[in-house]
Amino acid sequence: MKHLLNPLDFSVTELDDLLKLANAIEANPQKYAHACEGKKLATCFYEPSTRTRLSFEAAMLNLGGSVIGFASSDNSSAAKGESVSDTIRVISCYADICAIRHPKEGAALVASSRSSIPVINAGDGGHQHPTQTLTDLLTIYSLKGHLDHLKVGLCGDLKFGRTVHSLINALIRYPAVEFVLISPEELRVPGYIREDILDAGHIPYKEVERLEDAMADLDLLYMTRVQKERFFNEEDYIRMKDFYILDKAKMTLAPKDMLVLHPLPRVNEISVEVDDDPRAVYFKQAQYGVYVRMALILTLLDIHVTDEN
Ligand code: NCD
């Protein structure tokens, strides 16, 4: 049985197949509309979410399946002190596949070790967020046509931003990808990403503080929110929260074909005036999140839709 805990759980070839399947679903959603009839997805969310949970649910409904679950730890037995391990053993009796989001790093891994159904990590603390990465890869692949030969700027909270950690993990497997890491000193990528992944893999990258200095030759700019909920004190958050604001003036420094991505939710880091710029693709990105999660559910449940189905 396969789980998705980390973007590296899929090989490059498997990822390629998944992205192609997502493109096929986008082109002909009707063909897949009954593929998961009789199947249930459980969404177990111990942390707030809009896009991830609802796009998972929309994905399963689009496939003809159904959805059960909880949207906060307050209205599950976690509030009574139940462990993730016990909860997942029970969920395994009710559903065919489970997406779990939890504030603790490693929670999805623990869940997978006790589960008899596929477990999808929908975000574990400040660690990883592999399905956001699938969404990001599908967006880049669909709009740029390739995942190699890219200069990728990652901007904002690179310390706590799990989407950034997962995206770096995934992109380093493609040839000629380089990174510009744009953050204040306090929010630099964690050492384990810098040393164990970038340095160890001889991946070209530089770290800069000013967004303006980085924009001129990027293929992609991936903006992120300062992760308020992971700060130890409010003062530090307030000092950091408006460090970067991408506005129309800064967009004039960027190449004509640079894409702006953001996992969302946006707070202040992208001014709404940028939304109409054709290079701003973050709302399209949210739509790709549904197709890629449909492809993921089919893949993990080992359901193959043929023309005869
Ligand atoms: C991200 C997350 O939860 O890590 N959101 C999402 O799933 N699209 C990014 C964030 O919350 O800033």
Short mmCIF file of N, CA, C and O in Angstrom, two decimals, residues 182-250:
data_model
loop_
_atom_site.label_atom_id
_atom_site.label_comp_id
_atom_site.label_asym_id
_atom_site.label_seq_id
_atom_site.Cartn_x
_atom_site.Cartn_y
_atom_site.Cartn_z
N ILE A 182 14.85 34.13 -0.99
CA ILE A 182 14.68 35.54 -0.65
C ILE A 182 13.97 35.61 0.71
O ILE A 182 12.76 35.31 0.80
N SER A 183 14.70 35.98 1.74
CA SER A 183 14.08 36.03 3.07
C SER A 183 14.88 36.95 3.98
O SER A 183 16.07 37.17 3.74
N PRO A 184 14.23 37.43 5.04
CA PRO A 184 15.03 38.09 6.08
C PRO A 184 15.88 37.05 6.79
O PRO A 184 15.55 35.85 6.76
N GLU A 185 16.96 37.52 7.41
CA GLU A 185 17.90 36.62 8.11
C GLU A 185 17.16 35.62 9.02
O GLU A 185 17.45 34.42 9.01
N GLU A 186 16.19 36.13 9.78
CA GLU A 186 15.51 35.26 10.77
C GLU A 186 14.64 34.18 10.14
O GLU A 186 14.24 33.25 10.83
N LEU A 187 14.29 34.35 8.86
CA LEU A 187 13.37 33.39 8.24
C LEU A 187 14.02 32.61 7.10
O LEU A 187 13.35 32.16 6.17
N ARG A 188 15.34 32.43 7.20
CA ARG A 188 16.06 31.65 6.18
C ARG A 188 15.61 30.18 6.21
O ARG A 188 15.14 29.70 7.25
N VAL A 189 15.83 29.47 5.12
CA VAL A 189 15.47 28.04 5.12
C VAL A 189 16.24 27.31 6.22
O VAL A 189 17.38 27.65 6.51
N PRO A 190 15.62 26.29 6.83
CA PRO A 190 16.30 25.57 7.90
C PRO A 190 17.59 24.92 7.40
O PRO A 190 17.72 24.59 6.22
N GLY A 191 18.51 24.72 8.34
CA GLY A 191 19.81 24.12 8.02
C GLY A 191 19.69 22.78 7.32
O GLY A 191 20.45 22.48 6.41
N TYR A 192 18.69 21.99 7.69
CA TYR A 192 18.60 20.65 7.08
C TYR A 192 18.27 20.74 5.60
O TYR A 192 18.64 19.86 4.82
N ILE A 193 17.61 21.80 5.20
CA ILE A 193 17.32 21.97 3.77
C ILE A 193 18.59 22.50 3.07
O ILE A 193 18.98 22.01 2.01
N ARG A 194 19.21 23.49 3.69
CA ARG A 194 20.37 24.13 3.06
C ARG A 194 21.53 23.12 2.93
O ARG A 194 22.09 22.93 1.85
N GLU A 195 21.84 22.47 4.06
CA GLU A 195 23.03 21.60 4.04
C GLU A 195 22.74 20.21 3.46
O GLU A 195 23.45 19.76 2.56
N ASP A 196 21.69 19.58 3.98
CA ASP A 196 21.47 18.17 3.59
C ASP A 196 20.87 18.04 2.20
O ASP A 196 20.99 17.00 1.56
N ILE A 197 20.19 19.08 1.73
CA ILE A 197 19.53 18.92 0.43
C ILE A 197 20.24 19.76 -0.64
O ILE A 197 20.68 19.22 -1.65
N LEU A 198 20.39 21.05 -0.40
CA LEU A 198 20.96 21.91 -1.45
C LEU A 198 22.47 21.71 -1.56
O LEU A 198 22.98 21.40 -2.64
N ASP A 199 23.19 21.87 -0.46
CA ASP A 199 24.65 21.72 -0.52
C ASP A 199 25.02 20.29 -0.90
O ASP A 199 25.84 20.07 -1.80
N ALA A 200 24.38 19.32 -0.23
CA ALA A 200 24.74 17.92 -0.49
C ALA A 200 24.46 17.53 -1.94
O ALA A 200 25.19 16.73 -2.52
N GLY A 201 23.42 18.12 -2.53
CA GLY A 201 23.08 17.77 -3.91
C GLY A 201 23.76 18.66 -4.94
O GLY A 201 23.48 18.56 -6.13
N HIS A 202 24.65 19.57 -4.48
CA HIS A 202 25.33 20.53 -5.36
C HIS A 202 24.34 21.31 -6.21
O HIS A 202 24.53 21.49 -7.42
N ILE A 203 23.26 21.73 -5.58
CA ILE A 203 22.23 22.49 -6.29
C ILE A 203 22.61 23.98 -6.22
O ILE A 203 22.84 24.50 -5.13
N PRO A 204 22.67 24.67 -7.36
CA PRO A 204 23.01 26.09 -7.29
C PRO A 204 21.92 26.91 -6.60
O PRO A 204 20.74 26.75 -6.92
N TYR A 205 22.31 27.73 -5.64
CA TYR A 205 21.35 28.63 -4.99
C TYR A 205 22.09 29.82 -4.41
O TYR A 205 23.29 29.76 -4.16
N LYS A 206 21.34 30.92 -4.25
CA LYS A 206 21.90 32.02 -3.46
C LYS A 206 20.83 32.54 -2.52
O LYS A 206 19.63 32.34 -2.77
N GLU A 207 21.27 33.18 -1.46
CA GLU A 207 20.34 33.74 -0.49
C GLU A 207 20.45 35.25 -0.55
O GLU A 207 21.55 35.80 -0.50
N VAL A 208 19.31 35.92 -0.69
CA VAL A 208 19.31 37.39 -0.72
C VAL A 208 18.19 37.89 0.19
O VAL A 208 17.27 37.15 0.52
N GLU A 209 18.29 39.16 0.55
CA GLU A 209 17.26 39.70 1.42
C GLU A 209 16.26 40.56 0.65
O GLU A 209 15.08 40.58 0.96
N ARG A 210 16.77 41.27 -0.37
CA ARG A 210 15.88 42.20 -1.08
C ARG A 210 15.24 41.54 -2.30
O ARG A 210 15.93 41.03 -3.18
N LEU A 211 13.91 41.58 -2.34
CA LEU A 211 13.17 41.01 -3.46
C LEU A 211 13.55 41.70 -4.78
O LEU A 211 13.74 41.05 -5.81
N GLU A 212 13.70 43.03 -4.71
CA GLU A 212 14.03 43.80 -5.92
C GLU A 212 15.33 43.31 -6.57
O GLU A 212 15.48 43.36 -7.78
N ASP A 213 16.28 42.84 -5.75
CA ASP A 213 17.58 42.41 -6.29
C ASP A 213 17.49 41.07 -7.02
O ASP A 213 18.41 40.69 -7.73
N ALA A 214 16.38 40.36 -6.78
CA ALA A 214 16.32 38.98 -7.28
C ALA A 214 15.46 38.82 -8.52
O ALA A 214 15.53 37.81 -9.20
N MET A 215 14.63 39.82 -8.82
CA MET A 215 13.55 39.55 -9.76
C MET A 215 13.91 39.52 -11.24
O MET A 215 13.20 38.90 -12.03
N ALA A 216 14.99 40.17 -11.61
CA ALA A 216 15.24 40.44 -13.03
C ALA A 216 15.31 39.20 -13.92
O ALA A 216 14.93 39.26 -15.08
N ASP A 217 15.78 38.07 -13.39
CA ASP A 217 15.94 36.93 -14.29
C ASP A 217 15.31 35.64 -13.76
O ASP A 217 15.78 34.55 -14.05
N LEU A 218 14.22 35.80 -13.02
CA LEU A 218 13.55 34.60 -12.50
C LEU A 218 12.55 34.03 -13.51
O LEU A 218 11.89 34.78 -14.23
N ASP A 219 12.41 32.70 -13.52
CA ASP A 219 11.33 32.07 -14.29
C ASP A 219 10.07 31.99 -13.46
O ASP A 219 8.95 32.04 -13.98
N LEU A 220 10.26 31.82 -12.15
CA LEU A 220 9.12 31.70 -11.22
C LEU A 220 9.43 32.48 -9.97
O LEU A 220 10.56 32.44 -9.49
N LEU A 221 8.41 33.11 -9.43
CA LEU A 221 8.54 33.72 -8.10
C LEU A 221 7.46 33.10 -7.23
O LEU A 221 6.27 33.23 -7.50
N TYR A 222 7.89 32.38 -6.19
CA TYR A 222 6.96 31.67 -5.30
C TYR A 222 6.89 32.46 -4.00
O TYR A 222 7.83 32.47 -3.20
N MET A 223 5.80 33.18 -3.83
CA MET A 223 5.63 34.02 -2.64
C MET A 223 5.00 33.19 -1.51
O MET A 223 4.18 32.29 -1.77
N THR A 224 5.34 33.52 -0.27
CA THR A 224 4.71 32.81 0.86
C THR A 224 4.34 33.79 1.97
O THR A 224 4.93 34.85 2.10
N ARG A 225 3.39 33.37 2.75
CA ARG A 225 2.90 34.11 3.91
C ARG A 225 3.84 33.87 5.09
O ARG A 225 4.38 32.77 5.26
N VAL A 226 4.02 34.90 5.92
CA VAL A 226 4.75 34.68 7.17
C VAL A 226 3.84 33.85 8.08
O VAL A 226 2.68 34.19 8.31
N GLN A 227 4.37 32.71 8.55
CA GLN A 227 3.54 31.68 9.21
C GLN A 227 3.31 32.04 10.68
O GLN A 227 3.94 31.48 11.59
N LYS A 228 2.37 32.94 10.86
CA LYS A 228 2.06 33.49 12.20
C LYS A 228 1.96 32.40 13.29
O LYS A 228 2.50 32.54 14.39
N GLU A 229 1.26 31.31 12.96
CA GLU A 229 0.97 30.29 13.98
C GLU A 229 2.20 29.52 14.44
O GLU A 229 2.14 28.80 15.43
N ARG A 230 3.33 29.68 13.74
CA ARG A 230 4.52 28.93 14.14
C ARG A 230 5.54 29.80 14.88
O ARG A 230 6.63 29.36 15.23
N PHE A 231 5.20 31.08 15.09
CA PHE A 231 6.11 31.97 15.81
C PHE A 231 5.96 31.77 17.32
O PHE A 231 4.87 31.47 17.81
N PHE A 232 7.08 31.92 18.01
CA PHE A 232 7.02 31.74 19.46
C PHE A 232 6.51 32.99 20.14
O PHE A 232 5.97 32.96 21.22
N ASN A 233 6.75 34.16 19.54
CA ASN A 233 6.15 35.36 20.14
C ASN A 233 5.64 36.34 19.10
O ASN A 233 6.17 36.45 18.00
N GLU A 234 4.57 36.99 19.48
CA GLU A 234 3.80 37.88 18.61
C GLU A 234 4.64 39.03 18.05
O GLU A 234 4.51 39.40 16.90
N GLU A 235 5.56 39.56 18.91
CA GLU A 235 6.38 40.71 18.49
C GLU A 235 7.22 40.39 17.25
O GLU A 235 7.33 41.20 16.34
N ASP A 236 7.81 39.19 17.26
CA ASP A 236 8.64 38.80 16.11
C ASP A 236 7.78 38.72 14.86
O ASP A 236 8.19 39.15 13.78
N TYR A 237 6.59 38.17 15.01
CA TYR A 237 5.69 38.07 13.86
C TYR A 237 5.36 39.46 13.32
O TYR A 237 5.45 39.71 12.11
N ILE A 238 5.02 40.37 14.22
CA ILE A 238 4.62 41.71 13.78
C ILE A 238 5.78 42.40 13.06
O ILE A 238 5.59 43.06 12.04
N ARG A 239 6.97 42.17 13.52
CA ARG A 239 8.15 42.77 12.90
C ARG A 239 8.38 42.20 11.49
O ARG A 239 8.85 42.88 10.59
N MET A 240 8.03 40.96 11.29
CA MET A 240 8.34 40.27 10.03
C MET A 240 7.21 40.31 9.00
O MET A 240 7.44 40.13 7.82
N LYS A 241 5.98 40.52 9.47
CA LYS A 241 4.84 40.17 8.63
C LYS A 241 4.74 40.96 7.32
O LYS A 241 4.27 40.42 6.34
N ASP A 242 5.20 42.19 7.33
CA ASP A 242 5.11 42.97 6.08
C ASP A 242 6.48 43.20 5.45
O ASP A 242 6.69 44.18 4.75
N PHE A 243 7.39 42.29 5.70
CA PHE A 243 8.76 42.44 5.19
C PHE A 243 8.75 42.50 3.67
O PHE A 243 9.49 43.27 3.06
N TYR A 244 7.90 41.69 3.04
CA TYR A 244 7.81 41.70 1.57
C TYR A 244 6.39 42.02 1.15
O TYR A 244 5.45 41.40 1.65
N ILE A 245 6.27 42.97 0.23
CA ILE A 245 4.98 43.20 -0.40
C ILE A 245 5.24 43.32 -1.90
O ILE A 245 5.89 44.26 -2.36
N LEU A 246 4.75 42.34 -2.63
CA LEU A 246 4.91 42.37 -4.09
C LEU A 246 3.80 43.26 -4.65
O LEU A 246 2.62 42.99 -4.43
N ASP A 247 4.20 44.33 -5.34
CA ASP A 247 3.19 45.24 -5.89
C ASP A 247 3.49 45.46 -7.39
O ASP A 247 4.44 44.90 -7.93
N LYS A 248 2.67 46.30 -7.99
CA LYS A 248 2.81 46.54 -9.45
C LYS A 248 4.19 47.09 -9.79
O LYS A 248 4.78 46.72 -10.80
N ALA A 249 4.68 47.99 -8.95
CA ALA A 249 5.98 48.61 -9.22
C ALA A 249 7.06 47.55 -9.26
O ALA A 249 7.91 47.53 -10.17
N LYS A 250 7.05 46.63 -8.32
CA LYS A 250 8.09 45.58 -8.31
C LYS A 250 7.91 44.64 -9.51
O LYS A 250 8.89 44.15 -10.06
#
